[in-house]
Amino acid sequence: MAGFTLELNDDQKQVRDWLHGFAEDVIRPAAAEWDEREETPWPIIQEAAKVGIYSLDFYAQQYFDPTGLGIPVAMEELFWGDAGIALSIVGTGLAAVGVLANGTEEQIGTWIPQMYGTPDDVKVAAFCSSEPDAGSDVAAMRTRAVYDEAKDEWVLNGTKTWATNGGIAGVHVVVAVVDPELGSRGHASFIVPPGTPGLAQGQKFKKHGIRASHTAEVVLDDVRVPGSCLLGGKEKLDERLARAREKAREGAVGSPAGGGGSVKNAAMATFEASRPAVGAMAVGTARAAYEVALDYATTRHQFGRPVIDNQGVAFQLADMRTRIDAARLLVWRASWMATNGKPFTAAEGSMSKLYASEVAKEVTAQAVQILGGNGYTREYPVERMHRDAAIYTIFEGTSEIQRLVIARTLSGVPIR
Ligand SMILES: Cc1cc2nc3c(=O)[nH]c(=O)nc-3n(C[C@H](O)[C@H](O)[C@H](O)COP(=O)(O)OP(=O)(O)OC[C@H]3O[C@@H](n4cnc5c(N)ncnc54)[C@H](O)[C@@H]3O)c2cc1C
């Protein structure tokens, strides 16, 4: 069994401790204020940029950690600090991954640095896929991208919703339909450069939690972008569409619903790989709430003894910690598999996100209960953590969709 270890190496421990310090000293003390303000915490993003946490280099280093644990360890620490502020810091990464996954080397080199800006002039980026009528059902997307061959431009029209950093971003990455006949296989991603006419922010949402993170509609009205903004380029798109048409013809003959029993298209595979990162965010929030609850239960006295001196409380804490550790192990397994090219034959990425997000929701609710009346107030952070945790079972695929993906992958049956 030599070679197997769950211990972080020295480099990973150093990064973890550095991030923990930033989360403890900078993020956590600012959490309540930005939650109340419901605004993007630009000064904190700037501080993160100055120390090198908000940067492409930092994410690339974690992303290419050969054990796969770089990203989950980073996410857990930052979200331990505060989920809303941490999402403001890492939200740009979602758009960057969209470009990394589909863009050419030139596009990666041109656009990703612009997404982050510089420490003196920080920028954020947005990834816009969801629409009012296309949330879980990505194939129902309506935003259209039409090619204007004469001008070598793409024209985008439609309304995106729930975009993290939508409208306040410099660079927007927009997923749009190029061939409506092909469902999600007929989608392509586009860069909308900063200041492009026709792109506007719609409604900004007032949310239950992660309120320091900006979430808004993005309206695209005859937005024209150069042909070079199609991620991956036209030739690759044409080849991909030709293959998808071929598959659709085969599917129409051979299998029900286009053979939709398993996760096969590239976008879905990318989501599968990014889901453990969301699981790690959930672990961070859950751990934060658990620590507050443990501390409170050992110091709060009722009936002449600490409240933890009752099995009803102590056993809850035992379960909370056990489930948090189990969630982390699922996240680490999936991240290790993704980095080492192991196929998710049992949808392990979805498993990790499903379990960790549900644990975060339940553990934060238990923490509120353990703090009693204080847990229900904004004097203590578990109230905010509980509100924040509710997002994890919703974005990047709801818990129901994770179960659907897992069940379909296990069974090969196109379960609905
Ligand atoms: C704060 C926040 C930030 C976000 N950031 C982004 C972003 O940056 N970019 C982006 O593109 N999107 C983003 N999203 C969108 C997010 O991914 C969607 O909200 C999510 O995918 C769910 O879609 P929906 O809200 O339309 O719910 P719906 O799809 O309408 O689902 C409603 C309910 O029905 C259930 N349901 C739907 N279909 C099925 C089924 N087949 N079987 C069983 N149950 C089903 C769902 O699980 C859910 O409980 C964000 C959302 C939020 C709230």
XYZ file of N, CA and C in Angstrom, residues 216-360:
435
model
N -27.231 38.428 -11.073
C -28.140 39.273 -11.864
C -28.475 38.651 -13.215
N -29.536 39.237 -13.827
C -29.856 38.892 -15.215
C -28.884 39.622 -16.139
N -28.676 39.033 -17.295
C -27.860 39.702 -18.326
C -28.668 39.673 -19.622
N -28.951 40.855 -20.151
C -29.770 40.952 -21.356
C -28.855 41.203 -22.557
N -29.071 40.388 -23.596
C -28.244 40.511 -24.809
C -29.149 40.955 -25.956
N -28.928 42.161 -26.426
C -29.791 42.713 -27.460
C -28.937 43.052 -28.690
N -28.970 42.185 -29.688
C -28.134 42.372 -30.892
C -26.675 42.651 -30.540
N -26.150 41.806 -29.668
C -24.748 41.951 -29.258
C -23.862 41.356 -30.363
N -23.010 42.175 -30.945
C -22.133 41.693 -32.031
C -20.723 41.480 -31.499
N -20.210 40.259 -31.700
C -18.820 39.997 -31.289
C -18.066 39.445 -32.496
N -16.764 39.733 -32.581
C -15.982 39.231 -33.706
C -15.971 37.708 -33.750
N -15.758 37.141 -34.942
C -15.688 35.680 -35.097
C -14.675 35.063 -34.151
N -13.628 35.802 -33.820
C -12.575 35.273 -32.942
C -13.061 35.070 -31.508
N -14.277 35.550 -31.192
C -14.816 35.388 -29.827
C -15.562 34.075 -29.632
N -15.727 33.313 -30.729
C -16.320 31.982 -30.573
C -15.259 31.071 -29.950
N -15.530 30.538 -28.769
C -14.502 29.738 -28.088
C -14.233 28.438 -28.845
N -12.970 28.207 -29.137
C -12.566 27.015 -29.883
C -12.449 27.261 -31.377
N -13.127 28.295 -31.875
C -13.036 28.643 -33.302
C -14.098 27.955 -34.143
N -14.318 28.539 -35.356
C -15.413 28.105 -36.228
C -15.193 26.700 -36.790
N -13.948 26.418 -37.128
C -13.681 25.110 -37.748
C -14.042 23.976 -36.782
N -13.612 24.145 -35.527
C -13.883 23.121 -34.514
C -15.394 23.011 -34.261
N -16.060 24.166 -34.255
C -17.515 24.149 -34.039
C -18.196 23.375 -35.171
N -17.821 23.681 -36.425
C -18.457 23.010 -37.560
C -18.250 21.495 -37.492
N -17.046 21.094 -37.112
C -16.774 19.644 -36.991
C -17.640 19.018 -35.896
N -17.710 19.745 -34.770
C -18.487 19.222 -33.637
C -19.975 19.109 -34.003
N -20.491 20.120 -34.710
C -21.904 20.093 -35.092
C -22.168 18.951 -36.072
N -21.225 18.728 -36.989
C -21.399 17.649 -37.970
C -21.475 16.298 -37.246
N -20.589 16.127 -36.246
C -20.605 14.872 -35.469
C -21.913 14.722 -34.697
N -22.374 15.853 -34.128
C -23.614 15.814 -33.336
C -24.807 15.483 -34.231
N -24.803 16.014 -35.461
C -25.919 15.717 -36.386
C -25.925 14.229 -36.731
N -24.718 13.725 -36.956
C -24.569 12.294 -37.257
C -25.117 11.461 -36.095
N -24.715 11.832 -34.873
C -25.151 11.105 -33.669
C -26.656 11.196 -33.509
N -27.207 12.397 -33.790
C -28.651 12.589 -33.635
C -29.391 11.670 -34.604
N -28.843 11.523 -35.825
C -29.487 10.619 -36.799
C -29.448 9.181 -36.276
N -28.288 8.769 -35.752
C -28.168 7.413 -35.191
C -29.108 7.239 -34.003
N -29.133 8.268 -33.143
C -29.958 8.225 -31.932
C -31.416 8.095 -32.262
N -31.868 8.805 -33.334
C -33.278 8.791 -33.710
C -33.691 7.383 -34.098
N -32.743 6.602 -34.656
C -33.059 5.236 -35.064
C -32.907 4.285 -33.872
N -31.796 4.437 -33.138
C -31.389 3.401 -32.192
C -31.928 3.495 -30.781
N -31.974 4.692 -30.165
C -32.271 4.709 -28.731
C -33.273 5.805 -28.387
N -34.027 5.618 -27.309
C -35.034 6.610 -26.941
C -34.385 7.922 -26.512
N -35.069 9.007 -26.753
C -34.636 10.346 -26.317
C -33.179 10.619 -26.682
N -32.816 10.239 -27.903
C -31.455 10.510 -28.358
C -30.412 9.803 -27.514
N -30.796 8.708 -26.865
C -29.827 7.958 -26.055
C -29.369 8.722 -24.837
N -30.276 9.505 -24.263
C -29.877 10.391 -23.164
C -29.674 9.721 -21.823
N -29.349 8.432 -21.808
C -29.229 7.731 -20.536
C -27.998 8.065 -19.726
N -26.939 8.551 -20.355
C -25.735 8.824 -19.577
C -25.167 10.180 -19.963
N -24.201 10.590 -19.184
C -23.654 11.926 -19.360
C -22.597 11.880 -20.454
N -22.937 12.342 -21.659
C -21.943 12.147 -22.718
C -21.445 13.445 -23.336
N -22.225 14.545 -23.268
C -21.712 15.697 -24.000
C -20.655 16.450 -23.187
N -19.851 17.239 -23.920
C -18.660 17.831 -23.309
C -19.005 18.772 -22.163
N -20.084 19.557 -22.340
C -20.447 20.517 -21.285
C -20.780 19.775 -20.003
N -21.536 18.687 -20.138
C -21.922 17.926 -18.952
C -20.691 17.294 -18.301
N -19.772 16.827 -19.125
C -18.552 16.229 -18.570
C -17.754 17.277 -17.803
N -17.738 18.523 -18.320
C -17.025 19.596 -17.635
C -17.680 19.870 -16.288
N -19.012 19.922 -16.274
C -19.734 20.145 -15.013
C -19.411 19.055 -14.009
N -19.391 17.797 -14.499
C -19.072 16.687 -13.614
C -17.741 16.932 -12.919
N -16.769 17.444 -13.712
C -15.432 17.643 -13.161
C -15.369 18.840 -12.222
N -16.254 19.851 -12.418
C -16.181 21.047 -11.570
C -17.014 20.903 -10.293
N -17.848 19.897 -10.258
C -18.739 19.762 -9.097
C -18.027 19.514 -7.771
N -16.935 18.744 -7.763
C -16.241 18.567 -6.479
C -15.804 19.896 -5.865
N -15.506 20.890 -6.700
C -15.094 22.193 -6.161
C -16.240 22.818 -5.370
N -17.465 22.646 -5.870
C -18.621 23.167 -5.128
C -18.802 22.364 -3.836
N -18.556 21.064 -3.919
C -18.606 20.239 -2.715
C -17.629 20.754 -1.662
N -16.435 21.153 -2.119
C -15.425 21.661 -1.175
C -15.874 22.980 -0.545
N -16.562 23.826 -1.308
C -17.095 25.072 -0.741
C -18.072 24.726 0.395
N -18.933 23.733 0.118
C -19.934 23.324 1.109
C -19.254 22.780 2.369
N -18.182 22.024 2.186
C -17.433 21.492 3.344
C -16.898 22.662 4.176
N -16.405 23.703 3.507
C -15.869 24.874 4.214
C -16.923 25.540 5.080
N -18.113 25.746 4.524
C -19.194 26.383 5.289
C -19.631 25.482 6.442
N -19.765 24.190 6.167
C -20.210 23.255 7.207
C -19.198 23.219 8.357
N -17.916 23.170 7.998
C -16.875 23.113 9.042
C -16.904 24.370 9.900
N -17.114 25.510 9.252
C -17.152 26.773 9.988
C -18.287 26.756 11.017
N -19.462 26.309 10.592
C -20.621 26.299 11.501
C -20.412 25.284 12.625
N -19.851 24.137 12.279
C -19.580 23.101 13.288
C -18.628 23.636 14.364
N -17.592 24.340 13.943
C -16.615 24.846 14.921
C -17.254 25.848 15.890
N -18.114 26.714 15.333
C -18.793 27.686 16.201
C -19.683 26.928 17.199
N -20.396 25.900 16.691
C -21.320 25.142 17.548
C -20.566 24.388 18.645
N -19.420 23.795 18.283
C -18.636 23.045 19.272
C -18.144 23.986 20.378
N -17.662 25.133 19.950
C -17.150 26.103 20.917
C -18.276 26.578 21.849
N -19.427 26.867 21.246
C -20.558 27.368 22.025
C -21.026 26.301 23.030
N -21.122 25.068 22.528
C -21.663 23.994 23.382
C -20.753 23.701 24.579
N -19.468 23.970 24.416
C -18.566 23.705 25.545
C -18.518 24.889 26.528
N -18.928 26.061 26.088
C -18.833 27.227 26.987
C -20.191 27.656 27.559
N -21.261 27.341 26.869
C -22.597 27.723 27.345
C -23.068 26.752 28.438
N -23.445 27.309 29.579
C -23.901 26.463 30.684
C -25.415 26.588 30.880
N -26.053 25.467 31.046
C -27.448 25.405 31.481
C -27.561 24.229 32.447
N -28.439 24.328 33.407
C -28.593 23.304 34.443
C -27.262 23.032 35.151
N -26.443 24.070 35.253
C -25.189 23.958 35.995
C -24.079 23.206 35.287
N -24.225 22.965 33.985
C -23.147 22.250 33.248
C -23.155 22.722 31.793
N -22.030 22.504 31.100
C -22.003 22.909 29.687
C -23.061 22.130 28.898
N -23.663 22.781 27.898
C -24.734 22.071 27.167
C -24.202 20.836 26.431
N -22.893 20.813 26.146
C -22.336 19.614 25.474
C -22.347 18.403 26.413
N -22.573 18.648 27.704
C -22.609 17.569 28.680
C -23.944 16.821 28.627
N -24.695 17.033 27.564
C -25.925 16.276 27.320
C -25.713 15.491 26.034
N -26.033 14.209 26.058
C -25.826 13.413 24.848
C -26.570 13.982 23.655
N -27.750 14.551 23.924
C -28.554 15.093 22.812
C -27.779 16.129 22.019
N -26.925 16.887 22.701
C -26.112 17.902 22.017
C -24.805 17.279 21.521
N -24.146 16.515 22.399
C -22.834 15.948 22.048
C -22.934 15.011 20.842
N -24.001 14.212 20.799
C -24.130 13.265 19.687
C -24.377 14.005 18.372
N -25.084 15.130 18.457
C -25.284 15.930 17.227
C -23.936 16.387 16.690
N -23.078 16.870 17.644
C -21.761 17.349 17.216
C -20.917 16.208 16.646
N -21.052 15.027 17.250
C -20.318 13.855 16.732
C -20.763 13.544 15.299
N -22.071 13.581 15.077
C -22.594 13.303 13.722
C -22.167 14.388 12.736
N -22.207 15.645 13.205
C -21.839 16.755 12.302
C -20.418 16.571 11.797
N -19.505 16.314 12.736
C -18.100 16.193 12.359
C -17.869 14.962 11.461
N -18.557 13.871 11.794
C -18.400 12.644 10.990
C -18.846 12.898 9.556
N -19.962 13.561 9.408
C -20.499 13.788 8.063
C -19.649 14.790 7.282
N -19.107 15.779 7.987
C -18.224 16.740 7.302
C -16.988 16.010 6.771
N -16.416 15.164 7.614
C -15.219 14.424 7.175
C -15.552 13.472 6.021
N -16.712 12.838 6.089
C -17.120 11.938 4.992
C -17.296 12.737 3.696
N -17.890 13.922 3.815
C -18.094 14.773 2.630
C -16.744 15.148 2.018
N -15.789 15.514 2.892
C -14.468 15.907 2.381
C -13.813 14.735 1.640
N -13.963 13.529 2.198
C -13.353 12.372 1.538
C -13.964 12.134 0.151
N -15.274 12.309 0.030
C -15.903 12.152 -1.294
C -15.391 13.214 -2.262
N -15.242 14.441 -1.756
C -14.735 15.543 -2.592
C -13.301 15.249 -3.035
N -12.478 14.830 -2.102
C -11.079 14.552 -2.435
C -10.986 13.395 -3.441
N -11.807 12.363 -3.227
C -11.772 11.240 -4.171
C -12.105 11.705 -5.584
N -13.189 12.474 -5.705
C -13.613 12.915 -7.035
C -12.569 13.844 -7.658
N -11.966 14.705 -6.847
C -10.965 15.632 -7.380
C -9.727 14.873 -7.830
N -9.338 13.881 -7.055
C -8.189 13.047 -7.427
C -8.502 12.299 -8.724
N -9.692 11.755 -8.837
C -10.072 11.019 -10.050
C -10.046 11.937 -11.264
N -10.646 13.136 -11.119
C -10.720 14.059 -12.262
C -9.321 14.436 -12.733
N -8.432 14.742 -11.777
C -7.076 15.175 -12.137
C -6.268 14.042 -12.739
N -6.529 12.824 -12.296
C -5.740 11.693 -12.769
C -6.401 10.904 -13.898
N -7.395 11.556 -14.522
C -8.002 10.967 -15.721
C -8.781 9.692 -15.466
N -9.235 9.496 -14.228
C -10.052 8.308 -13.940
C -11.496 8.636 -14.297
N -12.119 7.836 -15.134
C -13.503 8.153 -15.529
C -14.469 8.041 -14.352
N -15.437 8.950 -14.321
C -16.463 8.927 -13.266
C -17.521 7.881 -13.640
N -17.195 6.608 -13.464
C -18.138 5.568 -13.903
C -19.370 5.488 -13.006
N -19.284 6.057 -11.813
C -20.454 6.072 -10.916
C -20.837 7.525 -10.597
N -20.511 8.455 -11.513
C -20.810 9.880 -11.316
C -20.256 10.373 -9.970
N -19.018 10.023 -9.699
C -18.425 10.374 -8.401
C -18.359 11.885 -8.164
N -18.244 12.669 -9.259
C -18.248 14.133 -9.109
C -19.588 14.603 -8.570
N -20.657 14.090 -9.140
C -22.004 14.450 -8.668
C -22.236 13.953 -7.246
N -21.745 12.741 -6.962
C -21.902 12.198 -5.598
C -21.312 13.151 -4.569
N -20.108 13.658 -4.873
C -19.421 14.501 -3.883
C -20.177 15.802 -3.674
N -20.696 16.362 -4.755
C -21.425 17.638 -4.648
C -22.761 17.416 -3.928
N -23.444 16.341 -4.289
C -24.730 16.025 -3.651
C -24.555 15.871 -2.141
N -23.602 15.043 -1.747
C -23.472 14.729 -0.325
C -22.988 15.945 0.460
N -21.962 16.616 -0.054
C -21.391 17.742 0.694
C -22.406 18.883 0.824
N -23.187 19.119 -0.217
C -24.140 20.233 -0.153
C -25.269 19.929 0.829
N -25.726 18.682 0.824
C -26.793 18.317 1.776
C -26.258 18.371 3.208
N -25.009 17.920 3.391
C -24.388 17.972 4.729
C -24.294 19.424 5.199
N -23.893 20.321 4.299
C -23.741 21.726 4.701
C -25.081 22.309 5.152
